[in-house]
Amino acid sequence: MARSSQTVNTLIHGTIVVYNNTNAPVTGLVQGDFTYLMALNGVVNATAITLTEISSGRYDYSFTPTVVGYYHALIRNATYNPRGEQDEFDVQ
Amino acid sequence: MSNNGQFPINQPIFGAIVVYDGLNAPVTGLVQGDFSFLFSNDGVIVTPVVTFGETGNGRYFFSFTPDALGEWSGLIRNATYNPRGWFEEFYIVSNVPPGAHSSGDSAGAIWWHTNEFGKNLAKYNLSVEEEQKRKMLVIMALIED
C-alpha cells in the first residue's frame, strides 16, 4: 500500500498483483472479476475505477478524482483475494 | 522492499530485499539472474536498467532510475524463495527545485513550485498570443525572487 499526493482531475494509476493458492500469477482477469470500493474523506464514493491487465499477474487500475480530499481504494477479487488490495491517495 | 511514496524523476531509487529459506535462514549467494524484475509505468510494461547486489546476511539491494512521471510498480520475484515476489509502487514526480519557476514556450504555461516534489503552487496557462504577458509574468516572478 502506497500513500501518495496526487492532483485533482488527473488520472491516477495503481497496480495490484494477483496469485492463486499455489503462488502462481493469475492472468486473464477482467474488469468484471473485481469489486471496487472507493471512499472519499471517509464517505463511500462512486468514483469509477478502470482495470486492465499488464502481465504476469499484474493489473493496472486507474481513476480520476474530481474532488480534493483523501481517497481510499479497495479492490477485491472474490476468488483470489477476498480481502482485497488497498491504496490511499491524498488528492490536492 | 519497503520504499514507497513519491520520488523525483531521473534520480536513482534504491531498495532492499531480504531472502529467507523455508527454515527462516537467510539465503546468501544469489545473483541478479536468480530474480525476475518486472516494472510498469502507468500500467505499461517498462524495462529500466536494474543494478543489483548482495549486502550480506540474506540482504540484497537494487536500484533503478525512473525516466517518466507517473506510477511505477516494481515486482521482484525469486522462483524458489519468494514466488509471489516483493512488490512496491513508486509515484514519480517532477524534480524541479523548491521555489523554482519555469516557463514553457510550447505549452504556454508558467509553473510555480512548492517545497514538495511535484506540487505546484500556481499554474498560468497562456496562449501563444499572450507571449508578452507571459514574459511580464516571468519578469515579475524574477523580481519577487
PDB file of C-alpha atoms in Angstrom:
ATOM      1  CA  MET A   1       0.000   0.000   0.000  1.00  0.00           C
ATOM      2  CA  ALA A   2       1.457   3.291  -1.049  1.00  0.00           C
ATOM      3  CA  ARG A   3       0.086   6.615   0.078  1.00  0.00           C
ATOM      4  CA  SER A   4       0.868   9.441  -2.267  1.00  0.00           C
ATOM      5  CA  SER A   5      -0.033  13.007  -3.106  1.00  0.00           C
ATOM      6  CA  GLN A   6      -1.949  13.412  -6.319  1.00  0.00           C
ATOM      7  CA  THR A   7      -3.531  16.186  -8.339  1.00  0.00           C
ATOM      8  CA  VAL A   8      -7.273  16.599  -8.674  1.00  0.00           C
ATOM      9  CA  ASN A   9      -8.777  15.952 -12.104  1.00  0.00           C
ATOM     10  CA  THR A  10      -5.679  13.999 -13.112  1.00  0.00           C
ATOM     11  CA  LEU A  11      -5.710  10.295 -13.906  1.00  0.00           C
ATOM     12  CA  ILE A  12      -4.203   8.223 -11.086  1.00  0.00           C
ATOM     13  CA  HIS A  13      -2.743   4.771 -11.660  1.00  0.00           C
ATOM     14  CA  GLY A  14      -2.148   1.920  -9.273  1.00  0.00           C
ATOM     15  CA  THR A  15      -1.017  -1.676  -9.639  1.00  0.00           C
ATOM     16  CA  ILE A  16      -2.149  -4.861  -7.964  1.00  0.00           C
ATOM     17  CA  VAL A  17      -0.787  -8.382  -8.297  1.00  0.00           C
ATOM     18  CA  VAL A  18      -2.987 -11.488  -8.191  1.00  0.00           C
ATOM     19  CA  TYR A  19      -1.850 -15.011  -7.265  1.00  0.00           C
ATOM     20  CA  ASN A  20      -3.604 -18.313  -6.861  1.00  0.00           C
ATOM     21  CA  ASN A  21      -3.213 -20.622  -3.889  1.00  0.00           C
ATOM     22  CA  THR A  22      -0.057 -22.161  -5.332  1.00  0.00           C
ATOM     23  CA  ASN A  23       1.595 -18.754  -5.652  1.00  0.00           C
ATOM     24  CA  ALA A  24       1.266 -18.716  -9.425  1.00  0.00           C
ATOM     25  CA  PRO A  25       0.354 -15.366 -11.001  1.00  0.00           C
ATOM     26  CA  VAL A  26      -3.244 -15.254 -12.214  1.00  0.00           C
ATOM     27  CA  THR A  27      -3.665 -13.879 -15.703  1.00  0.00           C
ATOM     28  CA  GLY A  28      -6.682 -13.206 -17.886  1.00  0.00           C
ATOM     29  CA  LEU A  29      -8.849 -11.462 -15.326  1.00  0.00           C
ATOM     30  CA  VAL A  30     -11.033  -8.598 -16.492  1.00  0.00           C
ATOM     31  CA  GLN A  31     -12.770  -5.574 -15.032  1.00  0.00           C
ATOM     32  CA  GLY A  32     -15.847  -7.538 -14.015  1.00  0.00           C
ATOM     33  CA  ASP A  33     -13.852 -10.023 -11.964  1.00  0.00           C
ATOM     34  CA  PHE A  34     -13.219  -7.423  -9.295  1.00  0.00           C
ATOM     35  CA  THR A  35     -15.297  -5.270  -6.985  1.00  0.00           C
ATOM     36  CA  TYR A  36     -14.246  -1.682  -6.454  1.00  0.00           C
ATOM     37  CA  LEU A  37     -14.856   0.196  -3.244  1.00  0.00           C
ATOM     38  CA  MET A  38     -13.944   3.834  -3.090  1.00  0.00           C
ATOM     39  CA  ALA A  39     -14.195   6.271  -0.206  1.00  0.00           C
ATOM     40  CA  LEU A  40     -13.579   9.998  -0.135  1.00  0.00           C
ATOM     41  CA  ASN A  41     -12.861  11.571   3.236  1.00  0.00           C
ATOM     42  CA  GLY A  42     -14.348   8.548   4.930  1.00  0.00           C
ATOM     43  CA  VAL A  43     -17.562   8.542   2.933  1.00  0.00           C
ATOM     44  CA  VAL A  44     -18.496   5.992   0.299  1.00  0.00           C
ATOM     45  CA  ASN A  45     -17.758   7.438  -3.099  1.00  0.00           C
ATOM     46  CA  ALA A  46     -18.765   6.329  -6.577  1.00  0.00           C
ATOM     47  CA  THR A  47     -15.649   7.340  -8.485  1.00  0.00           C
ATOM     48  CA  ALA A  48     -15.263   4.808 -11.285  1.00  0.00           C
ATOM     49  CA  ILE A  49     -12.169   2.617 -11.461  1.00  0.00           C
ATOM     50  CA  THR A  50     -10.890   1.132 -14.697  1.00  0.00           C
ATOM     51  CA  LEU A  51      -8.832  -2.046 -14.595  1.00  0.00           C
ATOM     52  CA  THR A  52      -6.619  -3.542 -17.292  1.00  0.00           C
ATOM     53  CA  GLU A  53      -4.133  -6.390 -17.322  1.00  0.00           C
ATOM     54  CA  ILE A  54      -0.427  -5.626 -17.559  1.00  0.00           C
ATOM     55  CA  SER A  55       1.200  -9.079 -17.482  1.00  0.00           C
ATOM     56  CA  SER A  56       2.456 -11.793 -15.132  1.00  0.00           C
ATOM     57  CA  GLY A  57      -0.467 -11.378 -12.770  1.00  0.00           C
ATOM     58  CA  ARG A  58      -0.165  -7.607 -12.639  1.00  0.00           C
ATOM     59  CA  TYR A  59      -3.189  -5.393 -13.191  1.00  0.00           C
ATOM     60  CA  ASP A  60      -3.326  -1.658 -13.607  1.00  0.00           C
ATOM     61  CA  TYR A  61      -6.213   0.283 -12.160  1.00  0.00           C
ATOM     62  CA  SER A  62      -6.913   3.945 -12.689  1.00  0.00           C
ATOM     63  CA  PHE A  63      -9.378   6.605 -11.735  1.00  0.00           C
ATOM     64  CA  THR A  64      -9.728  10.355 -11.931  1.00  0.00           C
ATOM     65  CA  PRO A  65     -10.502  12.159  -8.671  1.00  0.00           C
ATOM     66  CA  THR A  66     -12.731  15.158  -9.240  1.00  0.00           C
ATOM     67  CA  VAL A  67     -12.719  16.435  -5.675  1.00  0.00           C
ATOM     68  CA  VAL A  68      -9.864  17.346  -3.370  1.00  0.00           C
ATOM     69  CA  GLY A  69      -9.552  15.035  -0.389  1.00  0.00           C
ATOM     70  CA  TYR A  70      -8.366  11.702   0.944  1.00  0.00           C
ATOM     71  CA  TYR A  71      -9.262   8.769  -1.287  1.00  0.00           C
ATOM     72  CA  HIS A  72      -9.179   5.148  -0.222  1.00  0.00           C
ATOM     73  CA  ALA A  73      -9.476   2.488  -2.900  1.00  0.00           C
ATOM     74  CA  LEU A  74     -10.150  -1.170  -2.095  1.00  0.00           C
ATOM     75  CA  ILE A  75     -10.183  -3.709  -4.910  1.00  0.00           C
ATOM     76  CA  ARG A  76     -11.289  -7.273  -4.254  1.00  0.00           C
ATOM     77  CA  ASN A  77     -11.356 -10.482  -6.210  1.00  0.00           C
ATOM     78  CA  ALA A  78     -13.667 -12.966  -4.543  1.00  0.00           C
ATOM     79  CA  THR A  79     -11.676 -15.996  -5.695  1.00  0.00           C
ATOM     80  CA  TYR A  80      -8.050 -14.996  -5.302  1.00  0.00           C
ATOM     81  CA  ASN A  81      -8.051 -12.052  -2.940  1.00  0.00           C
ATOM     82  CA  PRO A  82     -11.244 -11.662  -0.950  1.00  0.00           C
ATOM     83  CA  ARG A  83      -9.524  -9.283   1.462  1.00  0.00           C
ATOM     84  CA  GLY A  84      -8.528  -7.119  -1.433  1.00  0.00           C
ATOM     85  CA  GLU A  85      -5.751  -4.667  -2.155  1.00  0.00           C
ATOM     86  CA  GLN A  86      -5.986  -1.120  -0.939  1.00  0.00           C
ATOM     87  CA  ASP A  87      -4.321   2.181  -1.660  1.00  0.00           C
ATOM     88  CA  GLU A  88      -4.568   5.670  -0.270  1.00  0.00           C
ATOM     89  CA  PHE A  89      -4.260   8.922  -2.168  1.00  0.00           C
ATOM     90  CA  ASP A  90      -4.105  12.494  -0.920  1.00  0.00           C
ATOM     91  CA  VAL A  91      -5.634  14.484  -3.736  1.00  0.00           C
ATOM     92  CA  GLN A  92      -4.875  18.190  -3.808  1.00  0.00           C
TER      93      GLN A  92
ATOM     94  CA  MET B   1      11.148  -3.747  -0.481  1.00  0.00           C
ATOM     95  CA  SER B   2       9.812  -1.106   1.801  1.00  0.00           C
ATOM     96  CA  ASN B   3      10.158   2.023  -0.267  1.00  0.00           C
ATOM     97  CA  ASN B   4       7.013   3.736  -1.364  1.00  0.00           C
ATOM     98  CA  GLY B   5       5.659   7.195  -1.851  1.00  0.00           C
ATOM     99  CA  GLN B   6       6.942   9.905  -4.131  1.00  0.00           C
ATOM    100  CA  PHE B   7      10.318  10.185  -5.786  1.00  0.00           C
ATOM    101  CA  PRO B   8      11.862  12.670  -8.204  1.00  0.00           C
ATOM    102  CA  ILE B   9      12.236  11.739 -11.837  1.00  0.00           C
ATOM    103  CA  ASN B  10      15.633  10.800 -13.273  1.00  0.00           C
ATOM    104  CA  GLN B  11      17.077  10.067  -9.856  1.00  0.00           C
ATOM    105  CA  PRO B  12      18.033   6.531  -8.808  1.00  0.00           C
ATOM    106  CA  ILE B  13      15.714   4.776  -6.400  1.00  0.00           C
ATOM    107  CA  PHE B  14      17.305   2.276  -4.032  1.00  0.00           C
ATOM    108  CA  GLY B  15      15.540  -0.589  -2.370  1.00  0.00           C
ATOM    109  CA  ALA B  16      16.438  -3.630  -0.306  1.00  0.00           C
ATOM    110  CA  ILE B  17      15.012  -7.110  -0.008  1.00  0.00           C
ATOM    111  CA  VAL B  18      15.847  -9.912   2.396  1.00  0.00           C
ATOM    112  CA  VAL B  19      15.630 -13.530   1.281  1.00  0.00           C
ATOM    113  CA  TYR B  20      14.959 -16.457   3.621  1.00  0.00           C
ATOM    114  CA  ASP B  21      14.532 -20.141   3.040  1.00  0.00           C
ATOM    115  CA  GLY B  22      11.756 -22.314   4.412  1.00  0.00           C
ATOM    116  CA  LEU B  23      13.548 -22.553   7.762  1.00  0.00           C
ATOM    117  CA  ASN B  24      13.876 -18.775   8.060  1.00  0.00           C
ATOM    118  CA  ALA B  25      17.596 -18.922   7.406  1.00  0.00           C
ATOM    119  CA  PRO B  26      18.980 -16.052   5.308  1.00  0.00           C
ATOM    120  CA  VAL B  27      19.785 -17.090   1.763  1.00  0.00           C
ATOM    121  CA  THR B  28      23.151 -15.882   0.543  1.00  0.00           C
ATOM    122  CA  GLY B  29      24.946 -16.180  -2.746  1.00  0.00           C
ATOM    123  CA  LEU B  30      22.090 -15.266  -5.033  1.00  0.00           C
ATOM    124  CA  VAL B  31      22.854 -13.259  -8.138  1.00  0.00           C
ATOM    125  CA  GLN B  32      20.808 -10.967 -10.362  1.00  0.00           C
ATOM    126  CA  GLY B  33      19.926 -13.813 -12.691  1.00  0.00           C
ATOM    127  CA  ASP B  34      18.180 -15.610  -9.848  1.00  0.00           C
ATOM    128  CA  PHE B  35      15.487 -12.948  -9.820  1.00  0.00           C
ATOM    129  CA  SER B  36      12.992 -11.592 -12.308  1.00  0.00           C
ATOM    130  CA  PHE B  37      12.399  -7.857 -12.345  1.00  0.00           C
ATOM    131  CA  LEU B  38       9.033  -6.645 -13.595  1.00  0.00           C
ATOM    132  CA  PHE B  39       8.271  -2.945 -13.858  1.00  0.00           C
ATOM    133  CA  SER B  40       5.374  -0.913 -15.180  1.00  0.00           C
ATOM    134  CA  ASN B  41       4.721   2.789 -15.604  1.00  0.00           C
ATOM    135  CA  ASP B  42       1.059   3.826 -15.528  1.00  0.00           C
ATOM    136  CA  GLY B  43       0.081   0.308 -16.476  1.00  0.00           C
ATOM    137  CA  VAL B  44       2.553  -0.065 -19.342  1.00  0.00           C
ATOM    138  CA  ILE B  45       5.456  -2.512 -19.155  1.00  0.00           C
ATOM    139  CA  VAL B  46       8.829  -0.793 -18.895  1.00  0.00           C
ATOM    140  CA  THR B  47      12.304  -2.245 -18.606  1.00  0.00           C
ATOM    141  CA  PRO B  48      14.599   0.087 -16.688  1.00  0.00           C
ATOM    142  CA  VAL B  49      18.182  -0.929 -16.126  1.00  0.00           C
ATOM    143  CA  VAL B  50      18.391  -2.524 -12.695  1.00  0.00           C
ATOM    144  CA  THR B  51      21.504  -2.512 -10.566  1.00  0.00           C
ATOM    145  CA  PHE B  52      21.598  -5.406  -8.144  1.00  0.00           C
ATOM    146  CA  GLY B  53      23.977  -6.622  -5.492  1.00  0.00           C
ATOM    147  CA  GLU B  54      24.307  -8.640  -2.299  1.00  0.00           C
ATOM    148  CA  THR B  55      24.934  -6.897   1.011  1.00  0.00           C
ATOM    149  CA  GLY B  56      25.289  -9.953   3.245  1.00  0.00           C
ATOM    150  CA  ASN B  57      23.135 -11.981   5.635  1.00  0.00           C
ATOM    151  CA  GLY B  58      20.464 -12.568   3.026  1.00  0.00           C
ATOM    152  CA  ARG B  59      20.172  -8.928   2.132  1.00  0.00           C
ATOM    153  CA  TYR B  60      20.189  -7.706  -1.434  1.00  0.00           C
ATOM    154  CA  PHE B  61      19.898  -4.203  -2.805  1.00  0.00           C
ATOM    155  CA  PHE B  62      18.672  -2.951  -6.127  1.00  0.00           C
ATOM    156  CA  SER B  63      18.280   0.376  -7.822  1.00  0.00           C
ATOM    157  CA  PHE B  64      16.705   1.757 -10.946  1.00  0.00           C
ATOM    158  CA  THR B  65      16.187   5.209 -12.391  1.00  0.00           C
ATOM    159  CA  PRO B  66      12.650   6.166 -13.434  1.00  0.00           C
ATOM    160  CA  ASP B  67      12.683   8.313 -16.561  1.00  0.00           C
ATOM    161  CA  ALA B  68       8.989   9.172 -16.755  1.00  0.00           C
ATOM    162  CA  LEU B  69       6.396  10.671 -14.468  1.00  0.00           C
ATOM    163  CA  GLY B  70       3.537   8.668 -13.042  1.00  0.00           C
ATOM    164  CA  GLU B  71       3.013   5.485 -11.108  1.00  0.00           C
ATOM    165  CA  TRP B  72       5.785   2.900 -11.333  1.00  0.00           C
ATOM    166  CA  SER B  73       5.350  -0.564  -9.951  1.00  0.00           C
ATOM    167  CA  GLY B  74       8.246  -2.871  -9.229  1.00  0.00           C
ATOM    168  CA  LEU B  75       7.915  -6.603  -8.694  1.00  0.00           C
ATOM    169  CA  ILE B  76      10.968  -8.740  -7.920  1.00  0.00           C
ATOM    170  CA  ARG B  77      10.475 -12.472  -7.837  1.00  0.00           C
ATOM    171  CA  ASN B  78      12.642 -15.391  -6.877  1.00  0.00           C
ATOM    172  CA  ALA B  79      11.015 -18.604  -8.028  1.00  0.00           C
ATOM    173  CA  THR B  80      12.461 -20.672  -5.189  1.00  0.00           C
ATOM    174  CA  TYR B  81      12.244 -18.471  -2.142  1.00  0.00           C
ATOM    175  CA  ASN B  82       9.581 -15.902  -2.955  1.00  0.00           C
ATOM    176  CA  PRO B  83       7.455 -16.769  -5.989  1.00  0.00           C
ATOM    177  CA  ARG B  84       4.966 -14.031  -5.136  1.00  0.00           C
ATOM    178  CA  GLY B  85       7.781 -11.565  -5.060  1.00  0.00           C
ATOM    179  CA  TRP B  86       8.462  -8.231  -3.444  1.00  0.00           C
ATOM    180  CA  PHE B  87       6.101  -5.604  -4.767  1.00  0.00           C
ATOM    181  CA  GLU B  88       6.090  -1.861  -4.384  1.00  0.00           C
ATOM    182  CA  GLU B  89       4.740   1.252  -6.042  1.00  0.00           C
ATOM    183  CA  PHE B  90       6.646   4.449  -6.631  1.00  0.00           C
ATOM    184  CA  TYR B  91       4.994   7.702  -7.625  1.00  0.00           C
ATOM    185  CA  ILE B  92       7.415   9.667  -9.758  1.00  0.00           C
ATOM    186  CA  VAL B  93       7.060  13.413  -9.814  1.00  0.00           C
ATOM    187  CA  SER B  94       8.885  16.478 -11.096  1.00  0.00           C
ATOM    188  CA  ASN B  95      12.336  17.203  -9.705  1.00  0.00           C
ATOM    189  CA  VAL B  96      12.159  20.942 -10.192  1.00  0.00           C
ATOM    190  CA  PRO B  97      13.933  22.596  -7.253  1.00  0.00           C
ATOM    191  CA  PRO B  98      11.752  24.025  -4.471  1.00  0.00           C
ATOM    192  CA  GLY B  99      10.532  27.502  -5.156  1.00  0.00           C
ATOM    193  CA  ALA B 100      11.583  27.413  -8.762  1.00  0.00           C
ATOM    194  CA  HIS B 101       9.503  28.813 -11.544  1.00  0.00           C
ATOM    195  CA  SER B 102       9.683  27.862 -15.130  1.00  0.00           C
ATOM    196  CA  SER B 103       8.024  28.723 -18.376  1.00  0.00           C
ATOM    197  CA  GLY B 104       7.135  26.510 -21.258  1.00  0.00           C
ATOM    198  CA  ASP B 105       7.017  28.152 -24.642  1.00  0.00           C
ATOM    199  CA  SER B 106       5.444  25.203 -26.373  1.00  0.00           C
ATOM    200  CA  ALA B 107       2.808  24.643 -23.755  1.00  0.00           C
ATOM    201  CA  GLY B 108       2.463  28.318 -22.970  1.00  0.00           C
ATOM    202  CA  ALA B 109       2.462  27.645 -19.270  1.00  0.00           C
ATOM    203  CA  ILE B 110       4.252  29.025 -16.252  1.00  0.00           C
ATOM    204  CA  TRP B 111       4.587  26.991 -13.093  1.00  0.00           C
ATOM    205  CA  TRP B 112       5.450  27.943  -9.582  1.00  0.00           C
ATOM    206  CA  HIS B 113       6.657  25.048  -7.498  1.00  0.00           C
ATOM    207  CA  THR B 114       6.331  24.466  -3.795  1.00  0.00           C
ATOM    208  CA  ASN B 115       8.750  22.706  -1.478  1.00  0.00           C
ATOM    209  CA  GLU B 116       7.216  19.327  -2.174  1.00  0.00           C
ATOM    210  CA  PHE B 117       8.144  17.403  -5.262  1.00  0.00           C
ATOM    211  CA  GLY B 118       5.510  17.575  -7.930  1.00  0.00           C
ATOM    212  CA  LYS B 119       3.220  20.020  -6.225  1.00  0.00           C
ATOM    213  CA  ASN B 120       2.603  23.271  -7.985  1.00  0.00           C
ATOM    214  CA  LEU B 121       1.677  26.412  -6.188  1.00  0.00           C
ATOM    215  CA  ALA B 122       0.190  28.016  -9.236  1.00  0.00           C
ATOM    216  CA  LYS B 123      -0.121  27.486 -12.928  1.00  0.00           C
ATOM    217  CA  TYR B 124      -0.823  30.057 -15.562  1.00  0.00           C
ATOM    218  CA  ASN B 125      -1.884  28.806 -18.935  1.00  0.00           C
ATOM    219  CA  LEU B 126      -1.272  31.356 -21.611  1.00  0.00           C
ATOM    220  CA  SER B 127      -1.896  31.265 -25.296  1.00  0.00           C
ATOM    221  CA  VAL B 128       0.880  31.939 -27.759  1.00  0.00           C
ATOM    222  CA  GLU B 129      -0.692  35.323 -28.475  1.00  0.00           C
ATOM    223  CA  GLU B 130      -0.135  36.272 -24.888  1.00  0.00           C
ATOM    224  CA  GLU B 131       3.619  35.941 -25.152  1.00  0.00           C
ATOM    225  CA  GLN B 132       4.195  39.468 -23.957  1.00  0.00           C
ATOM    226  CA  LYS B 133       2.008  38.864 -20.932  1.00  0.00           C
ATOM    227  CA  ARG B 134       3.883  35.657 -20.240  1.00  0.00           C
ATOM    228  CA  LYS B 135       7.198  37.448 -20.355  1.00  0.00           C
ATOM    229  CA  MET B 136       5.851  40.043 -17.966  1.00  0.00           C
ATOM    230  CA  LEU B 137       4.841  37.344 -15.518  1.00  0.00           C
ATOM    231  CA  VAL B 138       8.307  35.808 -15.711  1.00  0.00           C
ATOM    232  CA  ILE B 139       9.878  39.187 -15.027  1.00  0.00           C
ATOM    233  CA  MET B 140       7.554  39.700 -12.077  1.00  0.00           C
ATOM    234  CA  ALA B 141       8.498  36.297 -10.709  1.00  0.00           C
ATOM    235  CA  LEU B 142      12.199  37.110 -11.022  1.00  0.00           C
ATOM    236  CA  ILE B 143      11.677  40.379  -9.206  1.00  0.00           C
ATOM    237  CA  GLU B 144       9.822  38.614  -6.421  1.00  0.00           C
ATOM    238  CA  ASP B 145      12.714  36.198  -6.022  1.00  0.00           C
TER     239      ASP B 145
END
